[in-house]
């Protein structure tokens, strides 16, 4: 009896690891294998998790519990910045809280988010702001059902061939700007872009700063799919319960962003910036669902983005008016040009109870995104309900 239970168990493990192997990333990260067929490891505590993520061994790391880093590196109280928008929010007394700001190297005058700042005492959990979890190349990190949760610390991806799947990252000092980033695409050494990175069915909530961001390197074959970017927060810079700093990419980048849900945000959802022409960013956004975003969603500044088959609902500003970027939302007028360039039908975006999309330098988009946008064939846009079949964490 014991033998057969053991055998059944081994067979289950084999199926689990095979199914990880069998998963196929859509878009640019197609071909990513992560830790491949390495025997799965189950970190038992935060130290083991840190080690498995960082070491140079290809690994399949299964998260079947919560890893709570809060308190593990202590708390710090210091002088921070109270910006003008937070003072205004306090005066409004509308039931929402804003964010104070952790001062960075440049002090009060040069810290992002600290506009017209006044000194204020702030306290934060150090684990969220320092020593992110370094993820080396050839790793699969995968949550089991809804059990894989990382609280109070972000991931710093730094290597080729990484799969991050079905994990919820949450609670990085949401009360403070610079309180923590959930997923940082760090590139490799010497600012080399990472190859084949797949972020899939990941949920991010309650961060101080960015849900996802890049350093100067980024990736040239990144797919972000079926993720749940949940901006609901008591502490929003926009004083309305919607997170502002959502996702910002400032690096060379080639990205497929498909089937994600981006909701309850108020800005930068996402922002792609060339930093005054320093970087080349090419992205395909398709079949995503944006809803209940009070501020702007897309902010395309010097980048090249094709948006098609997306569903925007209750989103008054689908994209920010910018003169420097190039962005094209497929509609009935430009569909034919899109088809001619990509060699397949292009699918118009849908806007429901939302503002209008403001295209700019549209004719520059198709030649620049052709190689990216031909990797994924969109279907008709629809509002997606929360379910692991659609987006977010669960039983995959
Ligand atoms: C996680 O899975 C491993 C391997 O099956 C098991 O040994 C461990 O007890 C599990 N941990 C939890 C918290 O369920």
Coordinates of C-alpha atoms and ligand atoms in Angstrom, one line a residue:
X1 CA 0.0 0.0 0.0
X2 CA 2.7 2.5 1.0
X3 CA 4.6 1.7 -2.2
X4 CA 1.6 2.4 -4.4
X5 CA 0.8 5.6 -2.7
X6 CA 4.4 6.6 -3.2
X7 CA 4.3 5.6 -6.8
X8 CA 1.1 7.6 -7.4
X9 CA 2.7 10.5 -5.7
X10 CA 5.8 10.3 -7.9
X11 CA 3.6 10.1 -11.0
X12 CA 1.8 13.2 -9.9
X13 CA 5.1 15.1 -9.4
X14 CA 6.2 13.9 -12.9
X15 CA 2.9 15.2 -14.4
X16 CA 3.3 18.5 -12.6
X17 CA 6.8 19.0 -13.8
X18 CA 5.9 17.8 -17.3
X19 CA 3.0 20.3 -17.5
X20 CA 5.4 23.1 -16.6
X21 CA 7.6 21.9 -19.5
X22 CA 4.6 21.8 -21.8
X23 CA 3.4 25.3 -21.1
X24 CA 4.1 27.5 -24.1
X25 CA 4.5 31.2 -23.8
X26 CA 2.6 33.3 -26.4
X27 CA 4.4 36.0 -28.3
X28 CA 8.1 37.0 -28.0
X29 CA 9.0 34.7 -25.1
X30 CA 7.9 31.5 -27.1
X31 CA 10.6 28.9 -26.5
X32 CA 11.3 29.9 -22.9
X33 CA 12.0 26.8 -20.7
X34 CA 12.9 28.3 -17.3
X35 CA 14.3 25.5 -15.1
X36 CA 13.3 23.0 -17.7
X37 CA 12.8 19.5 -16.4
X38 CA 14.8 20.0 -13.2
X39 CA 13.2 18.2 -10.3
X40 CA 10.9 20.7 -8.5
X41 CA 12.0 22.2 -5.3
X42 CA 9.7 23.5 -2.6
X43 CA 11.3 26.3 -0.5
X44 CA 10.2 26.0 3.1
X45 CA 11.1 29.5 4.3
X46 CA 12.2 32.9 3.0
X47 CA 15.9 32.0 3.2
X48 CA 15.5 28.9 1.0
X49 CA 13.4 30.9 -1.4
X50 CA 16.1 33.5 -1.6
X51 CA 18.8 30.9 -2.3
X52 CA 16.9 28.9 -4.9
X53 CA 16.0 32.0 -6.8
X54 CA 19.5 33.4 -6.8
X55 CA 21.9 30.4 -7.2
X56 CA 23.2 29.5 -10.7
X57 CA 21.4 26.1 -10.9
X58 CA 18.5 25.7 -13.3
X59 CA 15.5 25.2 -11.0
X60 CA 11.8 24.6 -11.0
X61 CA 10.7 26.4 -7.8
X62 CA 7.2 25.6 -6.6
X63 CA 5.6 27.9 -4.1
X64 CA 3.0 26.2 -2.1
X65 CA 2.9 28.7 0.8
X66 CA 3.1 32.3 1.7
X67 CA 6.6 33.9 2.1
X68 CA 6.2 36.9 4.3
X69 CA 9.3 39.1 4.4
X70 CA 7.8 41.8 6.5
X71 CA 9.8 42.4 9.7
X72 CA 12.6 40.2 8.5
X73 CA 15.0 43.1 8.1
X74 CA 13.5 45.5 10.6
X75 CA 11.7 48.8 10.3
X76 CA 13.0 52.2 9.8
X77 CA 11.7 55.6 10.9
X78 CA 13.3 58.6 9.3
X79 CA 12.5 62.0 7.7
X80 CA 10.6 61.6 4.5
X81 CA 8.7 63.9 2.1
X82 CA 5.1 64.9 2.3
X83 CA 4.3 66.1 -1.3
X84 CA 1.7 68.8 -2.2
X85 CA -0.7 66.2 -3.6
X86 CA -0.7 64.4 -0.3
X87 CA -1.3 67.6 1.7
X88 CA -4.2 68.3 -0.7
X89 CA -5.6 64.8 -0.2
X90 CA -5.5 65.2 3.6
X91 CA -7.4 68.5 3.3
X92 CA -10.0 66.9 1.1
X93 CA -11.1 64.5 3.8
X94 CA -12.7 62.3 1.1
X95 CA -12.0 59.0 2.9
X96 CA -8.9 58.2 0.9
X97 CA -5.3 58.4 1.9
X98 CA -2.4 59.5 -0.3
X99 CA 1.3 58.5 -0.1
X100 CA 4.3 60.2 1.6
X101 CA 7.7 59.6 -0.1
X102 CA 10.9 57.9 1.0
X103 CA 13.7 60.4 0.1
X104 CA 16.2 59.1 -2.4
X105 CA 19.8 60.1 -3.1
X106 CA 18.9 63.6 -4.4
X107 CA 17.0 64.6 -1.2
X108 CA 13.8 66.7 -1.1
X109 CA 14.6 68.5 -4.3
X110 CA 15.4 65.5 -6.5
X111 CA 13.3 62.6 -5.4
X112 CA 10.7 61.4 -7.8
X113 CA 7.2 61.9 -6.5
X114 CA 8.2 64.5 -3.9
X115 CA 6.7 67.6 -5.5
X116 CA 6.9 70.8 -3.3
X117 CA 7.7 68.5 -0.4
X118 CA 7.7 69.2 3.3
X119 CA 9.5 67.1 5.9
X120 CA 7.5 64.4 7.7
X121 CA 8.4 61.4 9.8
X122 CA 7.8 58.1 8.0
X123 CA 8.2 54.5 9.0
X124 CA 8.7 51.6 6.6
X125 CA 9.5 48.0 6.4
X126 CA 13.1 47.6 5.2
X127 CA 12.5 44.3 3.4
X128 CA 10.3 46.0 0.8
X129 CA 12.7 48.7 -0.1
X130 CA 16.1 46.9 0.0
X131 CA 17.7 43.6 -1.1
X132 CA 15.1 42.5 -3.7
X133 CA 15.0 38.7 -4.4
X134 CA 17.5 38.2 -7.2
X135 CA 16.3 35.8 -9.8
X136 CA 19.0 34.3 -11.9
X137 CA 18.6 32.8 -15.4
X138 CA 17.0 29.4 -16.2
X139 CA 14.4 29.4 -13.4
X140 CA 10.8 28.5 -13.3
X141 CA 9.0 30.0 -10.3
X142 CA 5.4 28.8 -10.1
X143 CA 2.7 28.9 -7.5
X144 CA 0.5 26.0 -6.6
X145 CA -3.1 27.0 -6.9
X146 CA -3.5 30.2 -5.0
X147 CA -0.9 29.3 -2.4
X148 CA 2.1 31.0 -3.9
X149 CA 2.2 34.4 -2.3
X150 CA 5.2 36.7 -1.7
X151 CA 4.6 39.5 0.8
X152 CA 6.8 42.5 1.5
X153 CA 9.6 42.0 -1.0
X154 CA 10.0 42.3 -4.8
X155 CA 11.7 40.2 -7.4
X156 CA 14.7 41.4 -9.4
X157 CA 14.9 39.4 -12.6
X158 CA 18.5 39.2 -13.9
X159 CA 19.2 36.5 -16.4
X160 CA 17.9 34.7 -19.5
X161 CA 15.2 32.2 -19.7
X162 CA 12.9 32.9 -16.7
X163 CA 9.3 31.9 -16.2
X164 CA 7.4 33.6 -13.3
X165 CA 4.0 32.1 -13.2
X166 CA 0.9 32.0 -10.9
X167 CA 2.4 34.0 -8.0
X168 CA 0.8 36.9 -6.1
X169 CA 3.3 39.6 -5.0
X170 CA 1.8 42.1 -2.5
X171 CA 2.2 44.6 0.3
X172 CA 5.4 46.5 -0.3
X173 CA 5.0 49.6 1.9
X174 CA 1.9 50.7 -0.1
X175 CA 1.7 53.9 2.0
X176 CA 5.0 55.2 0.6
X177 CA 6.3 56.2 -2.8
X178 CA 9.6 54.2 -3.2
X179 CA 8.2 51.7 -0.7
X180 CA 8.9 48.9 -3.1
X181 CA 8.7 47.6 -6.7
X182 CA 7.1 44.1 -7.2
X183 CA 9.0 43.0 -10.4
X184 CA 12.1 44.7 -11.6
X185 CA 13.5 43.7 -15.0
X186 CA 17.1 44.3 -14.3
X187 CA 18.7 42.9 -17.4
X188 CA 22.0 41.1 -17.2
X189 CA 25.4 42.5 -16.3
X190 CA 26.8 45.3 -18.4
X191 CA 23.3 46.4 -19.3
X192 CA 22.6 43.5 -21.6
X193 CA 19.0 42.8 -22.3
X194 CA 17.6 39.5 -21.0
X195 CA 16.4 36.9 -23.5
X196 CA 13.1 35.0 -23.1
X197 CA 11.3 36.2 -20.0
X198 CA 7.7 35.1 -19.4
X199 CA 5.6 36.6 -16.7
X200 CA 2.3 34.8 -16.7
X201 CA -0.8 34.7 -14.4
X202 CA 1.0 36.8 -11.9
X203 CA -1.0 39.1 -9.6
X204 CA 0.5 42.3 -8.2
X205 CA -1.3 44.5 -5.6
X206 CA -0.5 47.0 -2.9
X207 CA 3.0 48.3 -3.9
X208 CA 4.6 51.6 -2.9
X209 CA 6.0 52.2 -6.3
X210 CA 5.9 50.1 -9.5
X211 CA 4.2 46.8 -10.1
X212 CA 6.6 46.2 -12.9
X213 CA 9.6 48.2 -14.1
X214 CA 12.9 48.0 -16.0
X215 CA 16.4 49.2 -15.4
X216 CA 18.5 50.4 -18.3
X217 CA 18.6 46.9 -19.9
X218 CA 15.2 45.2 -19.9
X219 CA 14.5 42.4 -22.3
X220 CA 14.4 41.8 -26.0
X221 CA 11.9 38.9 -25.8
X222 CA 9.5 39.6 -22.9
X223 CA 5.9 38.3 -22.7
X224 CA 3.6 39.5 -20.0
X225 CA 0.4 37.4 -20.2
X226 CA -2.8 36.8 -18.2
X227 CA -1.6 38.9 -15.2
X228 CA -3.8 40.8 -12.8
X229 CA -2.5 44.3 -12.1
X230 CA -4.7 45.3 -9.3
X231 CA -4.4 48.9 -8.3
X232 CA -6.9 49.0 -5.4
X233 CA -5.2 50.6 -2.5
X234 CA -6.1 52.8 0.5
X235 CA -3.0 54.9 -0.3
X236 CA -3.1 56.4 -3.8
X237 CA -1.2 59.4 -5.0
X238 CA -4.4 60.4 -6.9
X239 CA -6.4 60.3 -3.6
X240 CA -9.1 58.0 -5.0
X241 CA -8.1 54.5 -4.1
X242 CA -6.4 53.9 -7.4
X243 CA -2.7 53.2 -7.7
X244 CA -0.8 55.7 -9.9
X245 CA 2.7 54.4 -10.6
X246 CA 1.7 51.1 -12.1
X247 CA 4.2 50.0 -14.7
X248 CA 7.1 51.9 -16.3
X249 CA 9.5 50.6 -18.8
X250 CA 12.6 52.8 -19.6
X251 CA 15.1 50.6 -21.5
X252 CA 15.5 48.9 -24.8
X253 CA 12.5 46.6 -24.9
X254 CA 10.7 44.2 -27.1
X255 CA 7.5 43.1 -25.4
X256 CA 4.3 41.2 -26.0
X257 CA 1.6 42.1 -23.5
X258 CA -1.5 40.0 -23.9
X259 CA -4.6 38.8 -22.0
X260 CA -3.8 40.9 -18.9
X261 CA -6.2 42.8 -16.7
X262 CA -5.2 46.3 -15.5
X263 CA -7.7 47.8 -13.2
X264 CA -8.2 50.4 -10.5
X265 CA -5.1 52.3 -11.6
X266 CA -4.8 56.1 -12.1
X267 CA -1.7 56.4 -14.2
X268 CA 1.2 54.8 -16.1
X269 CA -0.6 51.7 -16.9
X270 CA 1.8 51.2 -18.5
X271 CA 4.3 54.0 -19.4
X272 CA 6.9 53.3 -22.0
X273 CA 9.6 55.9 -22.4
X274 CA 12.7 56.1 -24.6
X275 CA 14.2 58.6 -22.2
X276 CA 14.6 61.3 -24.9
X277 CA 15.6 58.8 -27.6
X278 CA 18.1 56.8 -25.6
X279 CA 16.2 53.5 -25.9
X280 CA 14.2 51.7 -28.5
X281 CA 11.0 50.2 -27.2
X282 CA 8.7 48.1 -29.4
X283 CA 5.6 46.6 -28.0
X284 CA 2.4 44.8 -29.0
X285 CA -0.6 45.2 -26.6
X286 CA -3.4 42.8 -27.5
X287 CA -6.5 41.3 -25.9
X288 CA -5.9 43.1 -22.6
X289 CA -8.7 44.4 -20.5
X290 CA -8.4 47.8 -18.9
X291 CA -11.2 48.8 -16.5
X292 CA -11.9 51.3 -13.9
X293 CA -8.8 53.4 -14.4
X294 CA -9.4 56.9 -13.2
X295 CA -6.3 58.5 -14.7
X296 CA -4.5 57.7 -17.9
X297 CA -3.7 54.1 -18.9
X298 CA -1.1 54.1 -21.7
X299 CA 1.6 56.7 -21.7
X300 CA 3.8 56.2 -24.7
X301 CA 6.7 58.6 -24.9
X302 CA 9.2 57.9 -27.6
X303 CA 8.3 54.3 -27.9
X304 CA 6.4 52.3 -30.7
X305 CA 3.3 50.6 -29.6
X306 CA 0.5 48.8 -31.5
X307 CA -2.7 48.3 -29.5
X308 CA -5.3 45.9 -30.9
X309 CA -8.1 43.8 -29.7
X310 CA -8.0 45.4 -26.3
X311 CA -11.1 46.2 -24.3
X312 CA -11.2 49.5 -22.4
X313 CA -14.1 49.9 -19.9
X314 CA -14.7 52.8 -17.5
X315 CA -11.4 54.3 -18.5
X316 CA -11.7 58.0 -19.2
X317 CA -8.2 58.4 -20.5
X318 CA -7.1 55.3 -22.4
X319 CA -3.9 57.0 -23.4
X320 CA -2.1 60.2 -22.5
X321 CA -1.8 62.8 -25.3
X322 CA 2.0 62.8 -26.1
X323 CA 3.8 64.2 -29.0
X324 CA 7.0 62.2 -28.9
X325 CA 5.7 58.7 -28.9
X326 CA 4.2 56.6 -31.6
X327 CA 1.1 54.7 -30.8
X328 CA -1.6 53.2 -32.9
X329 CA -4.9 51.8 -31.7
X330 CA -6.4 49.6 -34.5
X331 CA -9.8 50.9 -35.6
X332 CA -11.9 50.6 -38.7
X333 CA -9.9 53.3 -40.5
X334 CA -6.4 51.9 -40.1
X335 CA -7.3 48.2 -40.1
X336 CA -6.4 47.8 -43.8
X337 CA -3.0 49.4 -43.4
X338 CA -2.4 47.2 -40.4
X339 CA -3.3 44.1 -42.4
X340 CA -1.1 45.1 -45.2
X341 CA 1.9 45.6 -42.9
X342 CA 1.4 42.5 -40.7
X343 CA 0.0 40.1 -43.3
X344 CA -3.0 39.1 -41.1
X345 CA -6.2 40.7 -40.0
X346 CA -5.9 43.3 -37.3
X347 CA -8.5 43.6 -34.6
X348 CA -9.9 47.0 -33.5
X349 CA -9.8 48.0 -29.9
X350 CA -13.1 48.5 -28.1
X351 CA -13.9 51.4 -25.8
X352 CA -16.9 51.2 -23.5
X353 CA -17.8 54.1 -21.3
X354 CA -14.3 55.3 -21.9
X355 CA -12.5 58.3 -23.5
X356 CA -11.1 58.3 -27.0
X357 CA -7.7 57.0 -27.9
X358 CA -5.4 59.7 -29.1
X359 CA -3.1 58.2 -31.7
X360 CA 0.2 60.0 -32.5
X361 CA 2.8 59.4 -35.2
X362 CA 0.7 56.4 -36.2
X363 CA 2.4 55.8 -39.5
X364 CA 5.7 55.2 -37.7
X365 CA 4.3 52.3 -35.7
X366 CA 3.7 49.4 -38.1
X367 CA 7.2 49.2 -39.6
X368 CA 8.7 49.4 -36.1
X369 CA 6.5 46.7 -34.5
X370 CA 6.1 44.3 -37.3
X371 CA 8.5 41.7 -35.9
X372 CA 6.9 41.9 -32.5
X373 CA 3.2 42.1 -33.5
X374 CA 3.4 39.1 -35.9
X375 CA 4.3 36.8 -33.0
X376 CA 0.8 36.9 -31.5
X377 CA -2.6 36.7 -33.3
X378 CA -5.3 38.5 -31.4
X379 CA -8.9 37.4 -31.1
X380 CA -12.0 39.6 -30.5
X381 CA -11.7 41.8 -27.4
X382 CA -13.9 41.1 -24.4
X383 CA -14.3 42.1 -20.8
X384 CA -12.8 39.3 -18.8
X385 CA -14.1 38.0 -15.5
X386 CA -11.6 37.2 -12.8
X387 CA -10.7 33.5 -13.1
X388 CA -7.4 31.7 -13.6
X389 CA -8.7 30.8 -17.1
X390 CA -8.6 34.5 -17.9
X391 CA -6.1 36.2 -15.7
X392 CA -4.6 36.2 -12.2
X393 CA -3.6 33.3 -10.0
X394 CA -5.4 30.0 -9.4
X395 CA -5.5 26.4 -10.7
X396 CA -3.8 26.6 -14.0
Ligands
LIG1 C1 4.8 21.8 -0.2 O1 5.0 20.7 -1.0 C2 6.0 19.8 -0.5 C3 6.2 18.7 -1.6 O2 5.0 18.1 -1.8 C4 5.7 19.3 0.8 O3 6.7 18.5 1.3 C5 5.4 20.4 1.8 O4 4.9 20.0 3.0 C6 4.3 21.4 1.2 N1 4.2 22.6 2.0 C7 3.1 23.1 2.4 C8 3.1 24.2 3.3 O5 2.0 22.6 2.0

